Amino acid sequence: MLARIPVEDTTALVVAQPPTSNDPGGQKDDFGKSSPLGLLLLVLFFIAVFFLVRSMNKHLRNLPASFDDPAPADGEGDDKPKG
């Protein structure tokens, strides 16, 4: 059957350094501030999304209302032999 595994073989020992009191944890003077480059990228993304939506709307307007085959008119059935 199954052998019993000792608890010492199944547990892990985690070692972590205690936080020091003088470490702000990444929240220094510039924390949370954005740069002008970030604003420029955001504006460029909004412009790109605008043009993508506009292009998609143009393509969607050109689609037919339905992709179903049109019903054959009277006398034009495929089951009649031609000639």
JSON list of C-alpha atoms in Angstrom, two decimals, residues 7-66:
[
{"chain": "A", "resi": 7, "resn": "VAL", "atom": "CA", "xyz": [6.42, 15.25, 8.40]},
{"chain": "A", "resi": 8, "resn": "GLU", "atom": "CA", "xyz": [9.99, 16.55, 8.14]},
{"chain": "A", "resi": 9, "resn": "ASP", "atom": "CA", "xyz": [10.11, 15.50, 4.47]},
{"chain": "A", "resi": 10, "resn": "THR", "atom": "CA", "xyz": [6.89, 17.27, 3.52]},
{"chain": "A", "resi": 11, "resn": "THR", "atom": "CA", "xyz": [7.33, 20.70, 5.13]},
{"chain": "A", "resi": 12, "resn": "ALA", "atom": "CA", "xyz": [9.44, 23.59, 3.91]},
{"chain": "A", "resi": 13, "resn": "LEU", "atom": "CA", "xyz": [11.41, 26.00, 6.01]},
{"chain": "A", "resi": 14, "resn": "VAL", "atom": "CA", "xyz": [10.85, 29.60, 4.92]},
{"chain": "A", "resi": 15, "resn": "VAL", "atom": "CA", "xyz": [13.44, 32.13, 5.89]},
{"chain": "A", "resi": 16, "resn": "ALA", "atom": "CA", "xyz": [12.59, 35.81, 5.51]},
{"chain": "A", "resi": 17, "resn": "GLN", "atom": "CA", "xyz": [14.47, 38.87, 6.58]},
{"chain": "A", "resi": 18, "resn": "PRO", "atom": "CA", "xyz": [12.61, 41.11, 8.97]},
{"chain": "A", "resi": 19, "resn": "PRO", "atom": "CA", "xyz": [11.83, 44.55, 7.52]},
{"chain": "A", "resi": 20, "resn": "THR", "atom": "CA", "xyz": [14.06, 47.34, 8.65]},
{"chain": "A", "resi": 21, "resn": "SER", "atom": "CA", "xyz": [12.53, 50.52, 10.01]},
{"chain": "A", "resi": 22, "resn": "ASN", "atom": "CA", "xyz": [14.43, 52.83, 7.60]},
{"chain": "A", "resi": 23, "resn": "ASP", "atom": "CA", "xyz": [13.23, 51.04, 4.41]},
{"chain": "A", "resi": 24, "resn": "PRO", "atom": "CA", "xyz": [10.22, 52.91, 2.93]},
{"chain": "A", "resi": 25, "resn": "GLY", "atom": "CA", "xyz": [9.28, 49.90, 0.77]},
{"chain": "A", "resi": 26, "resn": "GLY", "atom": "CA", "xyz": [9.62, 51.60, -2.60]},
{"chain": "A", "resi": 27, "resn": "GLN", "atom": "CA", "xyz": [7.58, 54.67, -1.60]},
{"chain": "A", "resi": 28, "resn": "LYS", "atom": "CA", "xyz": [10.18, 57.37, -1.94]},
{"chain": "A", "resi": 29, "resn": "ASP", "atom": "CA", "xyz": [9.78, 60.94, -3.21]},
{"chain": "A", "resi": 30, "resn": "ASP", "atom": "CA", "xyz": [8.78, 59.97, -6.77]},
{"chain": "A", "resi": 31, "resn": "PHE", "atom": "CA", "xyz": [6.31, 57.25, -5.81]},
{"chain": "A", "resi": 32, "resn": "GLY", "atom": "CA", "xyz": [2.95, 57.62, -7.57]},
{"chain": "A", "resi": 33, "resn": "LYS", "atom": "CA", "xyz": [4.04, 60.38, -9.95]},
{"chain": "A", "resi": 34, "resn": "SER", "atom": "CA", "xyz": [3.80, 59.98, -13.70]},
{"chain": "A", "resi": 35, "resn": "SER", "atom": "CA", "xyz": [6.05, 61.46, -16.32]},
{"chain": "A", "resi": 36, "resn": "PRO", "atom": "CA", "xyz": [5.11, 63.40, -19.47]},
{"chain": "A", "resi": 37, "resn": "LEU", "atom": "CA", "xyz": [6.17, 60.36, -21.46]},
{"chain": "A", "resi": 38, "resn": "GLY", "atom": "CA", "xyz": [3.41, 58.34, -19.78]},
{"chain": "A", "resi": 39, "resn": "LEU", "atom": "CA", "xyz": [0.83, 60.98, -20.76]},
{"chain": "A", "resi": 40, "resn": "LEU", "atom": "CA", "xyz": [2.11, 60.94, -24.34]},
{"chain": "A", "resi": 41, "resn": "LEU", "atom": "CA", "xyz": [1.80, 57.15, -24.52]},
{"chain": "A", "resi": 42, "resn": "LEU", "atom": "CA", "xyz": [-1.72, 57.28, -23.09]},
{"chain": "A", "resi": 43, "resn": "VAL", "atom": "CA", "xyz": [-2.80, 59.89, -25.66]},
{"chain": "A", "resi": 44, "resn": "LEU", "atom": "CA", "xyz": [-1.25, 57.83, -28.47]},
{"chain": "A", "resi": 45, "resn": "PHE", "atom": "CA", "xyz": [-3.13, 54.72, -27.31]},
{"chain": "A", "resi": 46, "resn": "PHE", "atom": "CA", "xyz": [-6.43, 56.63, -27.27]},
{"chain": "A", "resi": 47, "resn": "ILE", "atom": "CA", "xyz": [-5.79, 57.93, -30.81]},
{"chain": "A", "resi": 48, "resn": "ALA", "atom": "CA", "xyz": [-4.93, 54.42, -32.02]},
{"chain": "A", "resi": 49, "resn": "VAL", "atom": "CA", "xyz": [-8.10, 52.98, -30.45]},
{"chain": "A", "resi": 50, "resn": "PHE", "atom": "CA", "xyz": [-10.19, 55.75, -32.07]},
{"chain": "A", "resi": 51, "resn": "PHE", "atom": "CA", "xyz": [-8.87, 54.91, -35.54]},
{"chain": "A", "resi": 52, "resn": "LEU", "atom": "CA", "xyz": [-9.23, 51.17, -34.97]},
{"chain": "A", "resi": 53, "resn": "VAL", "atom": "CA", "xyz": [-12.89, 51.58, -33.95]},
{"chain": "A", "resi": 54, "resn": "ARG", "atom": "CA", "xyz": [-13.54, 53.83, -36.94]},
{"chain": "A", "resi": 55, "resn": "SER", "atom": "CA", "xyz": [-11.97, 51.32, -39.32]},
{"chain": "A", "resi": 56, "resn": "MET", "atom": "CA", "xyz": [-13.92, 48.44, -37.80]},
{"chain": "A", "resi": 57, "resn": "ASN", "atom": "CA", "xyz": [-17.19, 50.35, -38.22]},
{"chain": "A", "resi": 58, "resn": "LYS", "atom": "CA", "xyz": [-16.42, 50.92, -41.91]},
{"chain": "A", "resi": 59, "resn": "HIS", "atom": "CA", "xyz": [-15.78, 47.22, -42.41]},
{"chain": "A", "resi": 60, "resn": "LEU", "atom": "CA", "xyz": [-18.92, 46.20, -40.51]},
{"chain": "A", "resi": 61, "resn": "ARG", "atom": "CA", "xyz": [-21.10, 48.49, -42.64]},
{"chain": "A", "resi": 62, "resn": "ASN", "atom": "CA", "xyz": [-19.96, 46.63, -45.77]},
{"chain": "A", "resi": 63, "resn": "LEU", "atom": "CA", "xyz": [-21.11, 43.25, -44.45]},
{"chain": "A", "resi": 64, "resn": "PRO", "atom": "CA", "xyz": [-24.38, 41.79, -45.72]},
{"chain": "A", "resi": 65, "resn": "ALA", "atom": "CA", "xyz": [-27.35, 41.67, -43.35]},
{"chain": "A", "resi": 66, "resn": "SER", "atom": "CA", "xyz": [-27.29, 37.87, -43.44]}
]
